[in-house]
Short mmCIF file of C-alpha atoms (C1' of nucleotides) in Angstrom, two decimals:
data_model
loop_
_atom_site.label_atom_id
_atom_site.label_comp_id
_atom_site.label_asym_id
_atom_site.label_seq_id
_atom_site.Cartn_x
_atom_site.Cartn_y
_atom_site.Cartn_z
CA MET O 14 72.14 6.43 1.23
CA ASN O 15 71.31 2.78 1.21
CA ASP O 16 72.60 1.63 4.61
CA THR O 17 71.54 -2.21 4.40
CA LYS O 18 73.37 -3.97 2.36
CA LYS O 19 71.56 -6.92 1.86
CA SER O 20 71.10 -7.32 -1.64
CA GLY O 21 69.13 -9.76 -3.55
CA ARG O 22 66.06 -8.75 -2.95
CA ARG O 23 63.73 -7.19 -4.96
CA GLY O 24 61.66 -2.79 -4.65
CA ARG O 25 63.23 0.16 -3.52
CA PRO O 26 66.35 -0.30 -1.03
CA ARG O 27 65.68 1.48 2.87
CA GLY O 28 67.77 4.40 3.13
CA PHE O 29 67.96 3.09 7.87
CA ASN O 30 68.94 -0.15 9.54
CA PRO O 31 65.69 -1.28 11.59
CA ASP O 32 68.48 -2.25 14.01
CA GLU O 33 69.55 1.33 14.81
CA GLY O 34 66.10 2.15 14.70
CA VAL O 35 65.53 -0.20 17.37
CA ALA O 36 68.76 0.90 19.38
CA LEU O 37 67.93 4.10 19.50
CA ALA O 38 63.84 2.98 20.84
CA GLN O 39 65.62 1.14 23.62
CA ARG O 40 68.00 4.27 24.83
CA LEU O 41 64.52 6.61 23.69
CA PHE O 42 62.44 4.80 26.40
CA HIS O 43 64.35 3.72 28.46
CA ALA O 44 65.36 7.61 29.13
CA ARG O 45 62.52 8.98 29.63
CA GLY O 46 59.40 5.80 29.35
CA TYR O 47 57.37 4.17 26.48
CA ASP O 48 54.70 7.19 27.21
CA ALA O 49 56.53 10.15 27.13
CA VAL O 50 58.46 8.80 23.99
CA GLY O 51 56.46 10.06 20.56
CA VAL O 52 56.57 8.34 17.54
CA ALA O 53 57.40 11.97 15.33
CA GLU O 54 60.60 11.87 17.92
CA LEU O 55 61.36 8.07 17.18
CA THR O 56 60.72 8.82 13.47
CA SER O 57 62.95 12.11 13.31
CA ALA O 58 65.53 10.89 15.61
CA LEU O 59 66.22 7.95 13.11
CA GLY O 60 66.02 10.93 10.07
CA ILE O 61 62.71 8.69 8.65
CA ASN O 62 59.31 9.53 8.26
CA PRO O 63 56.59 7.35 10.10
CA PRO O 64 55.38 5.21 6.78
CA SER O 65 59.22 3.43 6.81
CA PHE O 66 58.54 3.50 10.50
CA TYR O 67 55.19 1.47 10.39
CA ALA O 68 56.39 -0.29 7.39
CA ALA O 69 59.75 -1.01 9.29
CA PHE O 70 58.16 -2.07 12.99
CA GLY O 71 54.63 -2.00 12.81
CA SER O 72 53.64 0.22 15.92
CA LYS O 73 55.44 1.76 17.87
CA ALA O 74 54.37 -0.96 20.82
CA ASP O 75 56.14 -3.83 18.63
CA LEU O 76 58.81 -1.64 18.54
CA PHE O 77 58.82 -1.10 21.97
CA SER O 78 58.32 -5.22 22.40
CA LEU O 79 61.80 -5.40 20.01
CA ALA O 80 63.99 -2.35 22.07
CA LEU O 81 62.88 -5.01 25.60
CA ASP O 82 64.34 -8.95 23.62
CA ARG O 83 67.52 -6.02 22.41
CA TYR O 84 67.12 -4.97 26.43
CA ALA O 85 67.27 -8.23 27.97
CA ILE O 86 69.99 -8.96 25.67
CA HIS O 87 72.76 -6.10 25.95
CA SER O 88 71.71 -4.58 28.75
CA ALA O 89 69.93 -6.11 31.59
CA VAL O 90 71.01 -7.05 34.59
CA PRO O 91 71.98 -11.09 33.25
CA LEU O 92 70.21 -13.27 35.82
CA ASP O 93 71.59 -16.88 34.97
CA ASP O 94 75.19 -15.62 34.70
CA LEU O 95 74.62 -14.89 37.54
CA LEU O 96 73.00 -16.48 39.84
CA SER O 97 75.34 -20.11 39.36
CA PRO O 98 74.87 -23.40 41.47
CA GLU O 99 78.58 -23.00 42.43
CA GLN O 100 78.21 -20.90 44.91
CA PRO O 101 75.64 -20.04 48.06
CA VAL O 102 71.98 -19.01 47.67
CA ALA O 103 73.58 -15.59 49.52
CA ALA O 104 76.27 -14.64 47.68
CA GLY O 105 74.13 -15.50 43.87
CA LEU O 106 72.14 -12.85 45.07
CA ALA O 107 74.61 -10.44 46.65
CA ARG O 108 76.45 -10.38 42.77
CA VAL O 109 72.49 -9.59 41.26
CA LEU O 110 71.68 -6.63 43.32
CA GLU O 111 75.44 -5.77 43.21
CA GLU O 112 75.13 -6.29 39.30
CA ALA O 113 71.61 -3.63 39.08
CA ALA O 114 73.04 -0.92 41.83
CA ARG O 115 75.70 -0.85 38.40
CA ARG O 116 73.85 -1.12 35.76
CA TYR O 117 71.41 1.19 37.20
CA ALA O 118 73.46 4.37 37.91
CA ALA O 119 75.84 2.67 35.08
CA ASP O 120 74.79 5.84 32.55
CA PRO O 121 72.81 9.15 34.04
CA ALA O 122 69.86 8.74 30.78
CA THR O 123 69.32 5.94 31.58
CA ALA O 124 69.04 5.19 34.59
CA GLY O 125 67.31 2.08 35.98
CA CYS O 126 65.95 -0.21 34.61
CA LEU O 127 64.20 -0.12 31.23
CA VAL O 128 61.20 -3.18 32.80
CA LEU O 129 60.81 -2.55 36.52
CA GLU O 130 59.88 1.18 35.00
CA SER O 131 57.93 0.19 32.43
CA VAL O 132 55.77 -2.11 34.32
CA GLY O 133 54.05 0.67 35.27
CA CYS O 134 53.49 2.22 31.79
CA HIS O 135 49.46 4.37 30.73
CA ASP O 136 49.88 1.66 27.70
CA GLU O 137 48.49 -1.34 27.81
CA THR O 138 50.81 -3.80 25.86
CA ALA O 139 53.36 -2.12 26.37
CA ARG O 140 52.78 -3.14 29.93
CA ALA O 141 51.79 -5.90 29.24
CA ALA O 142 54.94 -7.03 26.86
CA ALA O 143 57.51 -5.66 30.59
CA GLN O 144 55.42 -7.46 33.16
CA VAL O 145 56.57 -11.21 30.81
CA PHE O 146 59.76 -9.05 31.38
CA HIS O 147 59.18 -8.63 35.54
CA ARG O 148 57.17 -11.79 36.07
CA ALA O 149 60.18 -13.72 34.35
CA ALA O 150 62.94 -12.30 36.36
CA LEU O 151 61.00 -12.88 39.32
CA GLU O 152 60.44 -16.32 38.43
CA ARG O 153 64.02 -16.97 38.16
CA LEU O 154 65.62 -16.01 41.29
CA ARG O 155 62.64 -17.98 43.39
CA ALA O 156 63.77 -20.75 41.67
CA PHE O 157 67.30 -19.88 42.43
CA ILE O 158 66.40 -19.79 45.85
CA ALA O 159 63.46 -22.75 45.88
CA ASN O 160 66.44 -24.61 44.92
CA ARG O 161 68.07 -24.83 48.10
CA HIS O 162 65.87 -22.68 50.74
CA PRO O 163 62.13 -24.06 49.38
CA ASP O 164 60.33 -22.57 53.22
CA LYS O 165 61.65 -18.78 52.03
CA ALA O 166 61.90 -18.49 48.73
CA GLU O 167 58.66 -16.37 48.21
CA GLN O 168 59.87 -14.30 51.19
CA VAL O 169 62.99 -13.68 50.32
CA THR O 170 62.48 -13.09 46.50
CA ASP O 171 59.94 -10.18 47.26
CA PHE O 172 62.26 -8.60 49.48
CA ILE O 173 64.79 -8.79 46.98
CA GLY O 174 62.30 -7.87 43.68
CA ALA O 175 61.11 -4.91 46.46
CA VAL O 176 64.43 -4.16 46.59
CA MET O 177 65.31 -4.30 43.15
CA ALA O 178 62.81 -1.73 42.16
CA GLY O 179 63.89 0.13 45.04
CA LEU O 180 66.95 0.36 43.40
CA SER O 181 65.41 1.73 39.86
CA ALA O 182 64.30 4.03 40.90
CA ARG O 183 66.62 5.64 43.17
CA ALA O 184 68.99 5.91 41.12
CA ARG O 185 66.46 7.39 38.84
CA ASP O 186 66.02 9.82 41.27
CA GLY O 187 69.93 11.00 40.43
CA LEU O 188 71.42 9.12 43.37
CA GLU O 189 74.91 8.86 42.53
CA LEU O 190 76.67 4.63 42.16
CA ASP O 191 78.65 4.78 45.39
CA ARG O 192 75.15 4.69 47.44
CA LEU O 193 73.11 2.80 45.33
CA LEU O 194 75.83 0.27 45.94
CA ALA O 195 75.82 0.82 50.06
CA ALA O 196 72.77 0.22 49.92
CA ALA O 197 72.47 -3.06 48.31
CA ARG O 198 74.63 -4.22 50.03
CA LEU O 199 72.16 -3.63 53.28
CA GLY O 200 69.86 -5.60 51.14
CA ALA O 201 72.09 -8.29 50.87
CA ALA O 202 73.03 -8.86 54.46
CA ALA O 203 69.54 -9.17 55.23
CA ILE O 204 69.50 -11.80 51.89
CA ALA O 205 72.44 -12.81 54.11
CA GLU O 206 71.29 -13.28 58.07
CA GLU O 207 67.31 -13.84 56.70
CA LEU O 208 69.40 -17.81 54.64
CA SER O 209 71.29 -18.18 57.67
CA THR O 210 68.52 -19.52 59.90
CA MET X 21 21.69 22.22 44.83
CA ASN X 22 23.79 24.62 47.09
CA ASP X 23 25.56 22.35 49.01
CA THR X 24 27.81 24.71 50.37
CA LYS X 25 25.46 26.01 53.34
CA LYS X 26 28.75 29.53 53.93
CA SER X 27 26.61 32.22 52.77
CA GLY X 28 27.10 35.72 53.07
CA ARG X 29 29.40 35.48 49.45
CA ARG X 30 27.51 37.85 46.64
CA GLY X 31 27.86 35.76 43.77
CA ARG X 32 25.67 32.51 42.69
CA PRO X 33 26.18 29.86 45.06
CA ARG X 34 28.58 26.96 43.90
CA GLY X 35 26.37 23.79 42.94
CA PHE X 36 29.59 21.59 44.78
CA ASN X 37 32.17 21.04 47.25
CA PRO X 38 35.88 22.04 46.18
CA ASP X 39 36.51 19.44 49.13
CA GLU X 40 34.63 17.16 47.66
CA GLY X 41 36.69 17.46 44.49
CA VAL X 42 39.50 17.21 46.39
CA ALA X 43 39.10 14.42 47.33
CA LEU X 44 38.35 12.72 44.79
CA ALA X 45 41.48 13.79 43.14
CA GLN X 46 43.59 12.13 45.09
CA ARG X 47 41.81 9.14 44.90
CA LEU X 48 41.79 8.95 40.62
CA PHE X 49 45.46 11.05 40.96
CA HIS X 50 46.78 7.69 43.24
CA ALA X 51 43.83 5.43 42.18
CA ARG X 52 45.79 5.91 37.41
CA GLY X 53 48.66 8.30 38.31
CA TYR X 54 48.88 12.32 37.67
CA ASP X 55 49.23 11.48 33.88
CA ALA X 56 46.43 8.94 33.47
CA VAL X 57 43.50 10.54 34.57
CA GLY X 58 42.04 13.33 32.59
CA VAL X 59 40.47 16.63 33.12
CA ALA X 60 37.33 15.28 31.79
CA GLU X 61 37.03 12.49 34.17
CA LEU X 62 37.70 14.69 36.93
CA THR X 63 35.04 16.67 35.52
CA SER X 64 32.24 13.46 34.20
CA ALA X 65 33.61 12.20 38.47
CA LEU X 66 32.05 15.51 40.53
CA GLY X 67 29.25 16.35 37.45
CA ILE X 68 30.25 19.43 36.67
CA ASN X 69 32.17 21.40 33.90
CA PRO X 70 35.69 22.69 32.81
CA PRO X 71 34.62 25.92 33.55
CA SER X 72 32.92 24.94 37.40
CA PHE X 73 36.83 23.04 37.72
CA TYR X 74 39.21 25.12 36.54
CA ALA X 75 37.40 28.59 38.46
CA ALA X 76 37.69 26.63 41.65
CA PHE X 77 41.00 24.48 41.06
CA GLY X 78 42.96 27.38 38.54
CA SER X 79 44.99 23.88 36.57
CA LYS X 80 44.97 20.41 37.05
CA ALA X 81 48.34 19.97 38.69
CA ASP X 82 46.88 22.73 40.76
CA LEU X 83 43.63 20.36 41.47
CA PHE X 84 47.46 17.64 41.86
CA SER X 85 49.13 19.69 44.15
CA LEU X 86 45.47 19.98 47.05
CA ALA X 87 45.07 16.74 46.32
CA LEU X 88 48.93 15.82 48.06
CA ASP X 89 48.07 18.48 50.01
CA ARG X 90 45.17 15.81 51.19
CA TYR X 91 47.04 13.00 51.05
CA ALA X 92 50.05 13.44 53.30
CA ILE X 93 47.45 14.28 56.36
CA HIS X 94 45.07 11.81 55.70
CA SER X 95 46.83 8.91 53.84
CA ALA X 96 50.38 8.97 54.21
CA VAL X 97 52.93 7.06 56.98
CA PRO X 98 52.59 9.79 59.44
CA LEU X 99 56.35 9.74 60.10
CA ASP X 100 56.14 12.99 62.78
CA ASP X 101 54.06 10.33 64.79
CA LEU X 102 56.10 6.92 63.98
CA LEU X 103 59.60 8.93 64.76
CA SER X 104 59.41 9.87 68.10
CA PRO X 105 62.63 10.17 70.03
CA GLU X 106 62.24 8.37 72.54
CA GLN X 107 62.86 5.20 70.98
CA PRO X 108 66.29 2.97 68.87
CA VAL X 109 66.55 4.40 66.07
CA ALA X 110 66.07 0.85 64.72
CA ALA X 111 62.95 0.48 65.88
CA GLY X 112 60.76 3.91 64.38
CA LEU X 113 62.47 2.67 61.60
CA ALA X 114 60.90 -0.40 61.49
CA ARG X 115 57.59 0.88 62.72
CA VAL X 116 57.62 3.33 59.54
CA LEU X 117 57.86 0.97 57.07
CA GLU X 118 55.49 -2.19 58.16
CA GLU X 119 53.36 1.44 58.58
CA ALA X 120 54.34 2.29 55.00
CA ALA X 121 53.69 -1.66 53.96
CA ARG X 122 50.29 -1.08 55.51
CA ARG X 123 49.02 1.73 54.31
CA TYR X 124 50.79 1.16 50.60
CA ALA X 125 48.80 -2.50 50.22
CA ALA X 126 45.41 -1.08 52.68
CA ASP X 127 43.62 -0.88 49.25
CA PRO X 128 43.51 -2.51 45.63
CA ALA X 129 42.63 0.08 43.27
CA THR X 130 45.14 2.92 45.69
CA ALA X 131 47.84 0.68 46.06
CA GLY X 132 51.63 1.77 46.65
CA CYS X 133 52.24 5.76 47.71
CA LEU X 134 50.96 8.71 46.07
CA VAL X 135 54.18 10.51 46.42
CA LEU X 136 56.50 7.43 45.38
CA GLU X 137 54.25 6.65 42.37
CA SER X 138 54.17 10.42 41.36
CA VAL X 139 57.81 11.31 41.67
CA GLY X 140 58.55 9.96 38.20
CA CYS X 141 55.55 11.45 36.36
CA HIS X 142 55.81 13.33 32.85
CA ASP X 143 54.51 16.38 33.73
CA GLU X 144 57.37 18.79 35.26
CA THR X 145 54.98 20.72 37.68
CA ALA X 146 52.92 18.06 39.10
CA ARG X 147 56.92 15.33 38.91
CA ALA X 148 58.24 18.48 41.27
CA ALA X 149 55.41 18.30 43.01
CA ALA X 150 55.56 15.94 44.48
CA GLN X 151 59.64 15.78 44.65
CA VAL X 152 59.40 18.40 47.36
CA PHE X 153 57.34 15.71 49.17
CA HIS X 154 59.84 13.31 48.10
CA ARG X 155 62.36 15.00 49.91
CA ALA X 156 61.34 16.32 52.37
CA ALA X 157 60.37 13.08 54.42
CA LEU X 158 64.11 11.62 52.90
CA GLU X 159 65.56 14.06 54.68
CA ARG X 160 62.45 13.78 57.28
CA LEU X 161 64.06 10.78 58.10
CA ARG X 162 67.76 11.19 58.17
CA ALA X 163 67.32 12.98 60.43
CA PHE X 164 65.74 11.39 62.95
CA ILE X 165 69.02 8.79 62.14
CA ALA X 166 71.73 11.62 62.37
CA ASN X 167 70.52 12.09 66.00
CA ARG X 168 72.30 8.88 67.28
CA HIS X 169 74.47 7.25 64.08
CA PRO X 170 75.76 10.28 62.67
CA ASP X 171 78.37 8.38 60.47
CA LYS X 172 75.71 6.19 59.25
CA ALA X 173 72.76 8.46 58.35
CA GLU X 174 73.33 8.99 54.66
CA GLN X 175 73.53 5.18 53.21
CA VAL X 176 70.64 4.17 55.95
CA THR X 177 68.36 6.89 54.58
CA ASP X 178 69.57 5.58 51.12
CA PHE X 179 67.85 2.16 51.77
CA ILE X 180 65.52 3.11 53.80
CA GLY X 181 64.13 5.25 50.41
CA ALA X 182 64.80 2.92 48.41
CA VAL X 183 63.19 -0.44 50.03
CA MET X 184 59.88 2.34 51.21
CA ALA X 185 60.35 2.92 46.48
CA GLY X 186 60.31 -0.69 46.33
CA LEU X 187 57.27 -1.55 48.03
CA SER X 188 55.32 0.83 46.60
CA ALA X 189 56.11 -1.28 43.86
CA ARG X 190 55.35 -4.22 44.51
CA ALA X 191 51.69 -3.34 46.59
CA ARG X 192 50.65 -1.76 43.32
CA ASP X 193 51.95 -5.59 41.51
CA GLY X 194 49.58 -7.21 43.67
CA LEU X 195 51.51 -8.23 46.24
CA GLU X 196 49.02 -8.28 49.07
CA LEU X 197 49.91 -7.22 52.55
CA ASP X 198 51.08 -10.01 54.34
CA ARG X 199 54.70 -10.55 52.15
CA LEU X 200 54.53 -6.97 51.59
CA LEU X 201 54.76 -7.06 55.45
CA ALA X 202 57.57 -9.46 55.51
CA ALA X 203 59.35 -7.98 53.78
CA ALA X 204 59.03 -4.69 55.23
CA ARG X 205 60.55 -6.69 58.70
CA LEU X 206 63.65 -8.35 55.93
CA GLY X 207 64.23 -4.46 55.45
CA ALA X 208 63.98 -3.25 59.21
CA ALA X 209 66.15 -6.23 59.99
CA ALA X 210 69.17 -4.96 57.68
CA ILE X 211 68.16 -1.47 59.65
CA ALA X 212 68.71 -3.38 63.12
CA GLU X 213 71.47 -5.25 62.08
CA GLU X 214 73.65 -1.99 60.46
CA LEU X 215 72.33 0.13 63.26
CA SER X 216 73.90 -2.14 65.76
CA THR X 217 77.58 -2.39 64.33
"C1'" DG M 28 13.80 47.56 41.78
"C1'" DG M 29 18.15 47.50 39.82
"C1'" DT M 30 23.07 46.32 39.35
"C1'" DA M 31 26.93 44.21 41.13
"C1'" DT M 32 29.70 40.15 41.76
"C1'" DT M 33 29.88 34.41 40.96
"C1'" DG M 34 29.08 30.14 39.40
"C1'" DT M 35 27.06 27.29 35.15
"C1'" DG M 36 26.44 25.35 30.00
"C1'" DT M 37 27.33 25.51 25.52
"C1'" DA M 38 30.68 24.94 22.28
"C1'" DG M 39 35.11 25.28 21.28
"C1'" DT M 40 40.20 26.37 20.95
"C1'" DG M 41 44.95 25.19 19.34
"C1'" DA M 42 48.29 21.00 19.44
"C1'" DA M 43 49.95 16.99 20.49
"C1'" DT M 44 48.83 11.87 19.86
"C1'" DG M 45 49.46 7.12 16.86
"C1'" DA M 46 48.86 6.24 12.72
"C1'" DT M 47 47.28 6.33 7.48
"C1'" DA M 48 46.22 7.43 1.86
"C1'" DC M 49 48.61 8.16 -1.81
"C1'" DA M 50 51.46 8.21 -5.68
"C1'" DA M 51 56.02 8.86 -6.89
"C1'" DA M 52 60.77 6.61 -6.32
"C1'" DA M 53 64.67 2.87 -6.41
"C1'" DA M 54 65.06 -0.84 -6.90
"C1'" DA M 55 65.25 -6.05 -9.41
"C1'" DA M 56 63.20 -9.76 -12.56
"C1'" DT M 57 61.09 -10.45 -17.66
"C1'" DA Y 16 62.11 -1.42 -21.90
"C1'" DT Y 17 58.34 -2.97 -19.61
"C1'" DT Y 18 56.07 -5.22 -14.96
"C1'" DT Y 19 56.83 -5.91 -10.60
"C1'" DT Y 20 57.80 -5.13 -5.40
"C1'" DT Y 21 59.16 -2.15 -1.81
"C1'" DT Y 22 60.12 1.79 0.24
"C1'" DT Y 23 59.19 6.62 0.17
"C1'" DG Y 24 57.58 11.55 0.75
"C1'" DT Y 25 53.86 14.61 1.61
"C1'" DA Y 26 50.05 15.79 3.55
"C1'" DT Y 27 47.15 14.15 6.38
"C1'" DC Y 28 43.53 11.35 9.59
"C1'" DA Y 29 40.38 10.49 13.46
"C1'" DT Y 30 41.18 11.45 18.54
"C1'" DT Y 31 42.52 12.87 22.84
"C1'" DC Y 32 45.03 16.87 25.21
"C1'" DA Y 33 44.18 21.19 28.31
"C1'" DC Y 34 42.39 24.18 28.75
"C1'" DT Y 35 38.97 29.42 27.42
"C1'" DA Y 36 35.81 32.59 25.05
"C1'" DC Y 37 30.87 33.89 26.04
"C1'" DA Y 38 26.84 34.47 27.32
"C1'" DC Y 39 23.66 33.38 30.86
"C1'" DA Y 40 21.80 32.30 35.91
"C1'" DA Y 41 21.75 33.29 40.96
"C1'" DT Y 42 22.82 34.75 44.60
"C1'" DA Y 43 23.77 40.05 47.94
"C1'" DC Y 44 24.00 45.22 47.98
"C1'" DC Y 45 21.05 49.52 47.64
#
DNA sequence: GGTATTGTGTAGTGAATGATACAAAAAAAT
DNA sequence: ATTTTTTTGTATCATTCACTACACAATACC
């Protein structure tokens, strides 16, 4: 019954693994959105009762924040890897868009981007947490562009931000990978053209 | 007290105007989303009680459907006007994107597109109603493109659908008109380039 | 006036929400 | 063995949700 082998701590051991709870929460929140996933569903999926849930995670919003952290590490578009400076700016942004399309359409059960689909949720705390990641990603893109195209950084960032949000929305609509990829490449072509002039 | 001058009908006259109710519902649903607007808020904003609400509109989802109809007539991007066949395809699509940016950013209180922001709502009935309008709009665009560029209709439709969804999302984020317009024009440039080859 | 018809106001329905009080259970420390 | 600490299960809490039962009010028809 005891999953956590970390002994030495006093008191009754946990009957479940909190890290698995975060992973499960990430999947559920991504699949159906923060607002639509209830504490009752999370607890029953984990096989625990509400008091265990709140003792381990604090609140539904706190767990969402942990799920966002985990998403950023494991599932989000890895901007830091893709935006290496030894490549043309347009090439880096094209890689970002292509990778976004691939990830957004990878699993139909969790289509789109967890962050982009959460910045409009109705819970103020959860929305604010998602907006932190969203703003950080946009700033990371802007800085990458501004390094070599400072005069076009704002416009191109606005555009790629819109395209990524659109790719996420269309992925949630069920658009398949090849069509999403084609749209991403059209967006990349627009950026390449803009940055070449 | 009687706002509806349509007499001749028996029974106690209505103390409010249902058309104004639809207009108000359109604004509220657009401003905060179907899920976040409660019947209590709608009734109190109209100065009526729940029984009057349900007698006039049937249900919250039925009222949303009426609000969508009104939105399509008064506030949505007028595809039929913009996509006249006596212009290059790329020019028509550019007009659509520019008009979308203008409308999505016109009123900060109702930023974005009511339809695009409603296709992901959690109520199944309301979501289905929004998806009808969404699919109709995409099909209208696809047909316009396919008329002269049948081999590129799917790809370009997917792209402009994603860009419009992205413009709506960024508008809800608070992006101002000029920046939204610049992003729209970059998307239009990508379409023009794609259709010219 | 009398009756049928239609809308309104009061008050409340059951279901679902996120979150808890409380005591028993299970471990370590003494 | 007793105490201390931590987690667990039962049984809720208060609030909000969309929605309605019911009697009264206000009009048209006869």
